Amino acid sequence: MKIIFFGARDYDHLYFDPLAADPEYGCTIKFLTANLDADTAPLARGGDAVCAFVNSDCSAPVLEALSAAGIRLLLMRCAGYNNVDLPAAARLGITVLRVPGYSPEAVAEHAMALAQAANRRICKAYIKVRNNNFALDGLLGHNLYGACAGIVGTGRIGAAMARICHGYGMTVLACDQFQNPALEGIARYVELPELLRAADLVSLHCPLTAETRHLLNAGTLALMRDHAILVNTSRGALIDTDALIDALRHRKFAGVGLDVYEDEDGQVFEDFSNDVLCNQVVPVLLSFPNVVITSHQAFFTRTALQSIAITTMENARAFDRGEPLANEVRA
């Protein structure tokens, strides 16, 4: 099987090259630095499968171009697939496989890092000390010990975050359509309004669907405590950005930590340090002293990258051999 790998970075080679050289997988990989979109999709011609990421364009027109190029398999090297037009993939006979559980702890640990960075003003404190300013003004935070954590979405990542919060000595509330039995004795399940009213830390870990888009909007944000910390390491569109900005302007939140945000696709993983940033979301959000933003890096650990590579290659091998596809996603 020949895999056309879009959006390749140096760190991808570290983990995929050794596996591609292993005859057990029976795969060759052609690495392209260009990301997958309507213009680059024809570059997949000559391949059997395409490997894409969270910032790839997997809309119907792109999938149609891939199908015309002879692609039968779309390998998503990530857990999310909200950027894939699944009905179009089914219509075109393209199988979609993903990596559902590469390293839940990687994302959960980053979520807590964001919570603490926002809470204790770590970024601001670092800059002050670099400027020889050792005054503590503007750095006052809150204890998390004894506070209440609200985990929205308790799959693998949400459950990992719940365990971290429990370890901090926090009371943990959870909200999910399905209760995770692994959290018995750690978290108590409640409805979303109760969670938002009670939690001092709200961390989002649910997938982006039609039902969860703008889960946090003007109405639900208003339910939250004014001193609460809000963290999102899942998908940007879970939060209505305009409503979040309005809440921040009204001095809502002790802190906000975002690894994802709406309309990030055009700039995520890219370097604009010598360019003008056209997207206004990040500059506006960073104008607030209690907001910390990272660039969709919660997954970015050595453990997670290795797991992503192994599962992606195992997905490809299973498809090529006609074996059961445990990680297939369908419309």
PDB file of C-alpha atoms in Angstrom, residues 29-283:
ATOM      1  CA  ILE A  29       4.866   6.622   2.491  1.00  0.00           C
ATOM      2  CA  LYS A  30       5.233   9.666   0.281  1.00  0.00           C
ATOM      3  CA  PHE A  31       5.556  12.700   2.540  1.00  0.00           C
ATOM      4  CA  LEU A  32       4.185  16.048   1.342  1.00  0.00           C
ATOM      5  CA  THR A  33       4.676  19.256   3.303  1.00  0.00           C
ATOM      6  CA  ALA A  34       1.579  20.729   1.653  1.00  0.00           C
ATOM      7  CA  ASN A  35      -1.636  20.331   3.585  1.00  0.00           C
ATOM      8  CA  LEU A  36      -4.634  18.593   2.072  1.00  0.00           C
ATOM      9  CA  ASP A  37      -7.132  20.863   0.323  1.00  0.00           C
ATOM     10  CA  ALA A  38      -8.856  21.190  -3.030  1.00  0.00           C
ATOM     11  CA  ASP A  39      -5.675  22.401  -4.744  1.00  0.00           C
ATOM     12  CA  THR A  40      -3.378  19.691  -3.376  1.00  0.00           C
ATOM     13  CA  ALA A  41      -5.733  16.690  -3.490  1.00  0.00           C
ATOM     14  CA  PRO A  42      -4.658  15.701  -7.069  1.00  0.00           C
ATOM     15  CA  LEU A  43      -1.130  15.133  -5.677  1.00  0.00           C
ATOM     16  CA  ALA A  44      -2.514  11.916  -4.184  1.00  0.00           C
ATOM     17  CA  ARG A  45      -2.695  10.284  -7.617  1.00  0.00           C
ATOM     18  CA  GLY A  46      -0.690   7.081  -7.643  1.00  0.00           C
ATOM     19  CA  GLY A  47      -1.416   6.358  -3.995  1.00  0.00           C
ATOM     20  CA  ASP A  48      -3.837   3.981  -2.323  1.00  0.00           C
ATOM     21  CA  ALA A  49      -4.429   5.970   0.852  1.00  0.00           C
ATOM     22  CA  VAL A  50      -4.137   9.508   2.163  1.00  0.00           C
ATOM     23  CA  CYS A  51      -2.994  10.422   5.664  1.00  0.00           C
ATOM     24  CA  ALA A  52      -4.497  13.697   6.942  1.00  0.00           C
ATOM     25  CA  PHE A  53      -4.664  15.689  10.176  1.00  0.00           C
ATOM     26  CA  VAL A  54      -7.051  17.884  12.154  1.00  0.00           C
ATOM     27  CA  ASN A  55      -6.325  20.963  10.023  1.00  0.00           C
ATOM     28  CA  SER A  56      -6.794  19.182   6.682  1.00  0.00           C
ATOM     29  CA  ASP A  57      -9.686  19.998   4.379  1.00  0.00           C
ATOM     30  CA  CYS A  58     -11.636  16.762   4.011  1.00  0.00           C
ATOM     31  CA  SER A  59     -14.787  18.309   2.579  1.00  0.00           C
ATOM     32  CA  ALA A  60     -16.847  16.720  -0.185  1.00  0.00           C
ATOM     33  CA  PRO A  61     -14.998  18.448  -3.084  1.00  0.00           C
ATOM     34  CA  VAL A  62     -11.638  17.331  -1.696  1.00  0.00           C
ATOM     35  CA  LEU A  63     -12.860  13.764  -1.184  1.00  0.00           C
ATOM     36  CA  GLU A  64     -14.202  13.734  -4.720  1.00  0.00           C
ATOM     37  CA  ALA A  65     -10.767  14.764  -5.999  1.00  0.00           C
ATOM     38  CA  LEU A  66      -9.151  12.036  -3.905  1.00  0.00           C
ATOM     39  CA  SER A  67     -11.577   9.455  -5.258  1.00  0.00           C
ATOM     40  CA  ALA A  68     -10.819  10.556  -8.803  1.00  0.00           C
ATOM     41  CA  ALA A  69      -7.126  10.083  -7.983  1.00  0.00           C
ATOM     42  CA  GLY A  70      -7.801   6.476  -6.964  1.00  0.00           C
ATOM     43  CA  ILE A  71      -7.757   6.893  -3.177  1.00  0.00           C
ATOM     44  CA  ARG A  72      -9.708   4.257  -1.265  1.00  0.00           C
ATOM     45  CA  LEU A  73      -8.658   5.019   2.299  1.00  0.00           C
ATOM     46  CA  LEU A  74      -8.455   8.178   4.421  1.00  0.00           C
ATOM     47  CA  LEU A  75      -6.209   7.772   7.465  1.00  0.00           C
ATOM     48  CA  MET A  76      -6.839  10.479  10.046  1.00  0.00           C
ATOM     49  CA  ARG A  77      -3.799  10.639  12.329  1.00  0.00           C
ATOM     50  CA  CYS A  78      -5.906  12.183  15.091  1.00  0.00           C
ATOM     51  CA  ALA A  79      -8.949  11.407  17.202  1.00  0.00           C
ATOM     52  CA  GLY A  80     -11.299  14.035  15.793  1.00  0.00           C
ATOM     53  CA  TYR A  81     -12.984  13.770  12.407  1.00  0.00           C
ATOM     54  CA  ASN A  82     -15.347  16.738  12.387  1.00  0.00           C
ATOM     55  CA  ASN A  83     -13.443  18.082   9.360  1.00  0.00           C
ATOM     56  CA  VAL A  84     -14.364  14.978   7.318  1.00  0.00           C
ATOM     57  CA  ASP A  85     -17.547  14.887   5.240  1.00  0.00           C
ATOM     58  CA  LEU A  86     -18.506  11.349   6.220  1.00  0.00           C
ATOM     59  CA  PRO A  87     -21.590  11.063   3.968  1.00  0.00           C
ATOM     60  CA  ALA A  88     -19.453  12.084   0.992  1.00  0.00           C
ATOM     61  CA  ALA A  89     -16.789   9.532   1.959  1.00  0.00           C
ATOM     62  CA  ALA A  90     -19.413   6.784   2.135  1.00  0.00           C
ATOM     63  CA  ARG A  91     -20.864   7.805  -1.229  1.00  0.00           C
ATOM     64  CA  LEU A  92     -17.428   7.724  -2.830  1.00  0.00           C
ATOM     65  CA  GLY A  93     -16.422   4.416  -1.248  1.00  0.00           C
ATOM     66  CA  ILE A  94     -13.596   5.948   0.826  1.00  0.00           C
ATOM     67  CA  THR A  95     -13.036   4.251   4.168  1.00  0.00           C
ATOM     68  CA  VAL A  96     -12.187   6.626   7.029  1.00  0.00           C
ATOM     69  CA  LEU A  97     -10.040   5.417   9.922  1.00  0.00           C
ATOM     70  CA  ARG A  98      -8.852   7.435  12.911  1.00  0.00           C
ATOM     71  CA  VAL A  99      -6.680   7.223  16.051  1.00  0.00           C
ATOM     72  CA  PRO A 100      -9.185   7.342  18.915  1.00  0.00           C
ATOM     73  CA  GLY A 101      -6.869   7.036  21.918  1.00  0.00           C
ATOM     74  CA  TYR A 102      -3.265   7.992  21.240  1.00  0.00           C
ATOM     75  CA  SER A 103      -2.465   9.447  24.674  1.00  0.00           C
ATOM     76  CA  PRO A 104      -5.343  10.783  26.755  1.00  0.00           C
ATOM     77  CA  GLU A 105      -2.926  11.859  29.472  1.00  0.00           C
ATOM     78  CA  ALA A 106      -0.996  14.092  27.055  1.00  0.00           C
ATOM     79  CA  VAL A 107      -4.069  16.227  26.376  1.00  0.00           C
ATOM     80  CA  ALA A 108      -5.327  16.152  29.955  1.00  0.00           C
ATOM     81  CA  GLU A 109      -1.951  17.206  31.353  1.00  0.00           C
ATOM     82  CA  HIS A 110      -1.856  20.116  28.907  1.00  0.00           C
ATOM     83  CA  ALA A 111      -5.373  21.098  29.965  1.00  0.00           C
ATOM     84  CA  MET A 112      -4.260  21.312  33.575  1.00  0.00           C
ATOM     85  CA  ALA A 113      -1.128  23.209  32.529  1.00  0.00           C
ATOM     86  CA  LEU A 114      -3.336  25.771  30.768  1.00  0.00           C
ATOM     87  CA  ALA A 115      -5.588  26.015  33.817  1.00  0.00           C
ATOM     88  CA  GLN A 116      -2.642  26.694  36.097  1.00  0.00           C
ATOM     89  CA  ALA A 117      -0.938  29.061  33.652  1.00  0.00           C
ATOM     90  CA  ALA A 118      -4.124  31.136  33.397  1.00  0.00           C
ATOM     91  CA  ASN A 119      -4.882  30.890  37.100  1.00  0.00           C
ATOM     92  CA  ARG A 120      -1.420  31.826  38.360  1.00  0.00           C
ATOM     93  CA  ARG A 121      -0.595  34.227  35.484  1.00  0.00           C
ATOM     94  CA  ILE A 122       2.516  32.208  34.604  1.00  0.00           C
ATOM     95  CA  CYS A 123       3.087  33.868  31.227  1.00  0.00           C
ATOM     96  CA  LYS A 124       2.794  37.359  32.707  1.00  0.00           C
ATOM     97  CA  ALA A 125       5.019  36.411  35.649  1.00  0.00           C
ATOM     98  CA  TYR A 126       7.703  35.057  33.320  1.00  0.00           C
ATOM     99  CA  ILE A 127       7.770  38.273  31.280  1.00  0.00           C
ATOM    100  CA  LYS A 128       7.908  40.408  34.418  1.00  0.00           C
ATOM    101  CA  VAL A 129      10.876  38.510  35.813  1.00  0.00           C
ATOM    102  CA  ARG A 130      12.653  38.679  32.430  1.00  0.00           C
ATOM    103  CA  ASN A 131      12.304  42.464  32.781  1.00  0.00           C
ATOM    104  CA  ASN A 132      13.696  42.372  36.334  1.00  0.00           C
ATOM    105  CA  ASN A 133      10.271  43.125  37.771  1.00  0.00           C
ATOM    106  CA  PHE A 134       9.742  40.961  40.839  1.00  0.00           C
ATOM    107  CA  ALA A 135       6.577  42.673  42.086  1.00  0.00           C
ATOM    108  CA  LEU A 136       3.586  40.384  42.601  1.00  0.00           C
ATOM    109  CA  ASP A 137       0.943  42.856  41.467  1.00  0.00           C
ATOM    110  CA  GLY A 138      -1.470  41.308  38.963  1.00  0.00           C
ATOM    111  CA  LEU A 139      -0.405  37.725  39.690  1.00  0.00           C
ATOM    112  CA  LEU A 140      -2.935  36.739  42.366  1.00  0.00           C
ATOM    113  CA  GLY A 141      -4.451  33.312  41.757  1.00  0.00           C
ATOM    114  CA  HIS A 142      -6.805  30.806  43.388  1.00  0.00           C
ATOM    115  CA  ASN A 143      -6.176  27.512  45.197  1.00  0.00           C
ATOM    116  CA  LEU A 144      -7.423  24.522  43.226  1.00  0.00           C
ATOM    117  CA  TYR A 145      -7.262  22.266  46.274  1.00  0.00           C
ATOM    118  CA  GLY A 146     -10.732  22.069  47.747  1.00  0.00           C
ATOM    119  CA  ALA A 147     -12.321  23.703  44.680  1.00  0.00           C
ATOM    120  CA  CYS A 148     -14.798  22.118  42.272  1.00  0.00           C
ATOM    121  CA  ALA A 149     -13.838  20.866  38.808  1.00  0.00           C
ATOM    122  CA  GLY A 150     -16.402  20.378  36.057  1.00  0.00           C
ATOM    123  CA  ILE A 151     -15.443  17.941  33.279  1.00  0.00           C
ATOM    124  CA  VAL A 152     -17.608  18.157  30.159  1.00  0.00           C
ATOM    125  CA  GLY A 153     -17.104  14.938  28.211  1.00  0.00           C
ATOM    126  CA  THR A 154     -15.715  11.903  30.029  1.00  0.00           C
ATOM    127  CA  GLY A 155     -14.174   9.749  27.344  1.00  0.00           C
ATOM    128  CA  ARG A 156     -10.526   8.779  27.632  1.00  0.00           C
ATOM    129  CA  ILE A 157      -9.236  12.370  27.806  1.00  0.00           C
ATOM    130  CA  GLY A 158     -11.992  13.702  30.049  1.00  0.00           C
ATOM    131  CA  ALA A 159     -11.508  10.765  32.408  1.00  0.00           C
ATOM    132  CA  ALA A 160      -7.767  11.478  32.550  1.00  0.00           C
ATOM    133  CA  MET A 161      -8.504  15.112  33.392  1.00  0.00           C
ATOM    134  CA  ALA A 162     -10.973  14.031  36.085  1.00  0.00           C
ATOM    135  CA  ARG A 163      -8.279  11.875  37.694  1.00  0.00           C
ATOM    136  CA  ILE A 164      -5.820  14.780  37.626  1.00  0.00           C
ATOM    137  CA  CYS A 165      -8.349  17.106  39.277  1.00  0.00           C
ATOM    138  CA  HIS A 166      -9.165  14.447  41.852  1.00  0.00           C
ATOM    139  CA  GLY A 167      -5.453  14.174  42.581  1.00  0.00           C
ATOM    140  CA  TYR A 168      -5.345  17.923  43.162  1.00  0.00           C
ATOM    141  CA  GLY A 169      -7.894  17.447  45.940  1.00  0.00           C
ATOM    142  CA  MET A 170     -10.790  18.870  43.959  1.00  0.00           C
ATOM    143  CA  THR A 171     -14.414  17.802  44.006  1.00  0.00           C
ATOM    144  CA  VAL A 172     -15.155  16.553  40.485  1.00  0.00           C
ATOM    145  CA  LEU A 173     -18.449  16.932  38.647  1.00  0.00           C
ATOM    146  CA  ALA A 174     -18.943  15.386  35.226  1.00  0.00           C
ATOM    147  CA  CYS A 175     -21.375  15.780  32.352  1.00  0.00           C
ATOM    148  CA  ASP A 176     -21.715  13.316  29.501  1.00  0.00           C
ATOM    149  CA  GLN A 177     -24.414  11.478  27.605  1.00  0.00           C
ATOM    150  CA  PHE A 178     -22.766   8.246  28.720  1.00  0.00           C
ATOM    151  CA  GLN A 179     -21.335   7.739  32.190  1.00  0.00           C
ATOM    152  CA  ASN A 180     -17.818   6.329  32.375  1.00  0.00           C
ATOM    153  CA  PRO A 181     -17.708   3.513  34.962  1.00  0.00           C
ATOM    154  CA  ALA A 182     -13.973   4.129  35.432  1.00  0.00           C
ATOM    155  CA  LEU A 183     -14.849   7.383  37.207  1.00  0.00           C
ATOM    156  CA  GLU A 184     -16.934   5.793  39.930  1.00  0.00           C
ATOM    157  CA  GLY A 185     -15.787   7.236  43.234  1.00  0.00           C
ATOM    158  CA  ILE A 186     -13.937  10.043  41.429  1.00  0.00           C
ATOM    159  CA  ALA A 187     -16.657  12.092  39.732  1.00  0.00           C
ATOM    160  CA  ARG A 188     -20.356  12.681  40.205  1.00  0.00           C
ATOM    161  CA  TYR A 189     -22.470  13.066  37.057  1.00  0.00           C
ATOM    162  CA  VAL A 190     -24.809  16.054  36.818  1.00  0.00           C
ATOM    163  CA  GLU A 191     -26.561  18.000  34.067  1.00  0.00           C
ATOM    164  CA  LEU A 192     -24.604  20.774  32.333  1.00  0.00           C
ATOM    165  CA  PRO A 193     -26.369  23.747  34.020  1.00  0.00           C
ATOM    166  CA  GLU A 194     -25.620  22.371  37.490  1.00  0.00           C
ATOM    167  CA  LEU A 195     -22.002  21.738  36.541  1.00  0.00           C
ATOM    168  CA  LEU A 196     -21.517  25.246  35.166  1.00  0.00           C
ATOM    169  CA  ARG A 197     -23.061  26.869  38.242  1.00  0.00           C
ATOM    170  CA  ALA A 198     -20.938  24.867  40.697  1.00  0.00           C
ATOM    171  CA  ALA A 199     -17.532  24.480  39.022  1.00  0.00           C
ATOM    172  CA  ASP A 200     -14.513  26.656  39.738  1.00  0.00           C
ATOM    173  CA  LEU A 201     -12.717  24.971  36.821  1.00  0.00           C
ATOM    174  CA  VAL A 202     -14.572  23.900  33.669  1.00  0.00           C
ATOM    175  CA  SER A 203     -12.625  21.768  31.188  1.00  0.00           C
ATOM    176  CA  LEU A 204     -14.091  20.752  27.818  1.00  0.00           C
ATOM    177  CA  HIS A 205     -13.356  17.282  26.436  1.00  0.00           C
ATOM    178  CA  CYS A 206     -16.293  16.464  24.174  1.00  0.00           C
ATOM    179  CA  PRO A 207     -16.319  16.012  20.389  1.00  0.00           C
ATOM    180  CA  LEU A 208     -17.627  18.697  18.053  1.00  0.00           C
ATOM    181  CA  THR A 209     -21.029  17.731  16.661  1.00  0.00           C
ATOM    182  CA  ALA A 210     -24.113  19.615  15.590  1.00  0.00           C
ATOM    183  CA  GLU A 211     -25.383  19.252  19.159  1.00  0.00           C
ATOM    184  CA  THR A 212     -22.195  20.470  20.862  1.00  0.00           C
ATOM    185  CA  ARG A 213     -21.362  23.382  18.548  1.00  0.00           C
ATOM    186  CA  HIS A 214     -21.391  26.528  20.701  1.00  0.00           C
ATOM    187  CA  LEU A 215     -22.163  24.411  23.740  1.00  0.00           C
ATOM    188  CA  LEU A 216     -20.850  27.373  25.678  1.00  0.00           C
ATOM    189  CA  ASN A 217     -22.697  30.421  24.420  1.00  0.00           C
ATOM    190  CA  ALA A 218     -23.964  33.643  25.942  1.00  0.00           C
ATOM    191  CA  GLY A 219     -26.594  31.786  27.930  1.00  0.00           C
ATOM    192  CA  THR A 220     -24.461  28.965  29.268  1.00  0.00           C
ATOM    193  CA  LEU A 221     -21.440  31.187  29.919  1.00  0.00           C
ATOM    194  CA  ALA A 222     -23.667  33.379  32.066  1.00  0.00           C
ATOM    195  CA  LEU A 223     -24.331  30.382  34.322  1.00  0.00           C
ATOM    196  CA  MET A 224     -20.649  30.070  35.206  1.00  0.00           C
ATOM    197  CA  ARG A 225     -19.093  31.598  38.276  1.00  0.00           C
ATOM    198  CA  ASP A 226     -17.382  34.928  37.720  1.00  0.00           C
ATOM    199  CA  HIS A 227     -14.162  33.551  39.245  1.00  0.00           C
ATOM    200  CA  ALA A 228     -14.216  30.291  37.267  1.00  0.00           C
ATOM    201  CA  ILE A 229     -11.389  29.033  35.065  1.00  0.00           C
ATOM    202  CA  LEU A 230     -12.390  27.816  31.591  1.00  0.00           C
ATOM    203  CA  VAL A 231     -10.197  25.436  29.574  1.00  0.00           C
ATOM    204  CA  ASN A 232     -10.730  24.055  26.072  1.00  0.00           C
ATOM    205  CA  THR A 233      -8.390  21.457  24.572  1.00  0.00           C
ATOM    206  CA  SER A 234     -11.033  19.757  22.435  1.00  0.00           C
ATOM    207  CA  ARG A 235     -12.479  21.747  19.519  1.00  0.00           C
ATOM    208  CA  GLY A 236     -12.666  25.513  19.161  1.00  0.00           C
ATOM    209  CA  ALA A 237     -16.283  25.697  18.057  1.00  0.00           C
ATOM    210  CA  LEU A 238     -17.480  24.246  21.347  1.00  0.00           C
ATOM    211  CA  ILE A 239     -17.290  27.864  22.537  1.00  0.00           C
ATOM    212  CA  ASP A 240     -19.002  30.803  20.862  1.00  0.00           C
ATOM    213  CA  THR A 241     -16.014  33.133  20.502  1.00  0.00           C
ATOM    214  CA  ASP A 242     -18.052  36.335  20.368  1.00  0.00           C
ATOM    215  CA  ALA A 243     -19.872  35.356  23.547  1.00  0.00           C
ATOM    216  CA  LEU A 244     -16.575  34.487  25.234  1.00  0.00           C
ATOM    217  CA  ILE A 245     -15.037  37.834  24.317  1.00  0.00           C
ATOM    218  CA  ASP A 246     -18.115  39.664  25.563  1.00  0.00           C
ATOM    219  CA  ALA A 247     -17.955  37.753  28.854  1.00  0.00           C
ATOM    220  CA  LEU A 248     -14.260  38.585  29.245  1.00  0.00           C
ATOM    221  CA  ARG A 249     -14.993  42.267  28.612  1.00  0.00           C
ATOM    222  CA  HIS A 250     -17.464  42.111  31.480  1.00  0.00           C
ATOM    223  CA  ARG A 251     -14.644  40.730  33.667  1.00  0.00           C
ATOM    224  CA  LYS A 252     -15.947  37.182  33.705  1.00  0.00           C
ATOM    225  CA  PHE A 253     -13.497  34.365  34.590  1.00  0.00           C
ATOM    226  CA  ALA A 254     -10.427  34.139  36.759  1.00  0.00           C
ATOM    227  CA  GLY A 255      -8.686  32.665  33.758  1.00  0.00           C
ATOM    228  CA  VAL A 256      -9.214  31.125  30.324  1.00  0.00           C
ATOM    229  CA  GLY A 257      -6.873  28.573  28.743  1.00  0.00           C
ATOM    230  CA  LEU A 258      -7.381  27.682  25.080  1.00  0.00           C
ATOM    231  CA  ASP A 259      -5.453  25.199  22.981  1.00  0.00           C
ATOM    232  CA  VAL A 260      -8.145  25.456  20.305  1.00  0.00           C
ATOM    233  CA  TYR A 261     -10.380  28.273  19.105  1.00  0.00           C
ATOM    234  CA  GLU A 262     -12.785  28.998  16.281  1.00  0.00           C
ATOM    235  CA  ASP A 263     -11.373  29.656  12.795  1.00  0.00           C
ATOM    236  CA  GLU A 264      -7.930  28.352  13.724  1.00  0.00           C
ATOM    237  CA  ASP A 265      -7.502  26.159  10.633  1.00  0.00           C
ATOM    238  CA  GLY A 266      -5.855  28.829   8.486  1.00  0.00           C
ATOM    239  CA  GLN A 267      -3.024  29.422  10.946  1.00  0.00           C
ATOM    240  CA  VAL A 268      -2.641  26.382  13.199  1.00  0.00           C
ATOM    241  CA  PHE A 269       0.830  24.780  12.960  1.00  0.00           C
ATOM    242  CA  GLU A 270       2.081  27.655  10.757  1.00  0.00           C
ATOM    243  CA  ASP A 271       4.663  30.377  11.471  1.00  0.00           C
ATOM    244  CA  PHE A 272       3.373  33.937  11.039  1.00  0.00           C
ATOM    245  CA  SER A 273       6.059  35.603  13.147  1.00  0.00           C
ATOM    246  CA  ASN A 274       7.187  37.708  10.163  1.00  0.00           C
ATOM    247  CA  ASP A 275       3.734  38.293   8.742  1.00  0.00           C
ATOM    248  CA  VAL A 276       0.501  40.088   9.535  1.00  0.00           C
ATOM    249  CA  LEU A 277      -2.057  37.901  11.269  1.00  0.00           C
ATOM    250  CA  CYS A 278      -5.362  38.402   9.463  1.00  0.00           C
ATOM    251  CA  ASN A 279      -7.380  36.334  11.921  1.00  0.00           C
ATOM    252  CA  GLN A 280      -8.595  38.700  14.640  1.00  0.00           C
ATOM    253  CA  VAL A 281      -9.566  36.070  17.203  1.00  0.00           C
ATOM    254  CA  VAL A 282      -6.133  35.510  18.744  1.00  0.00           C
ATOM    255  CA  PRO A 283      -5.090  39.182  19.061  1.00  0.00           C
TER     256      PRO A 283
END
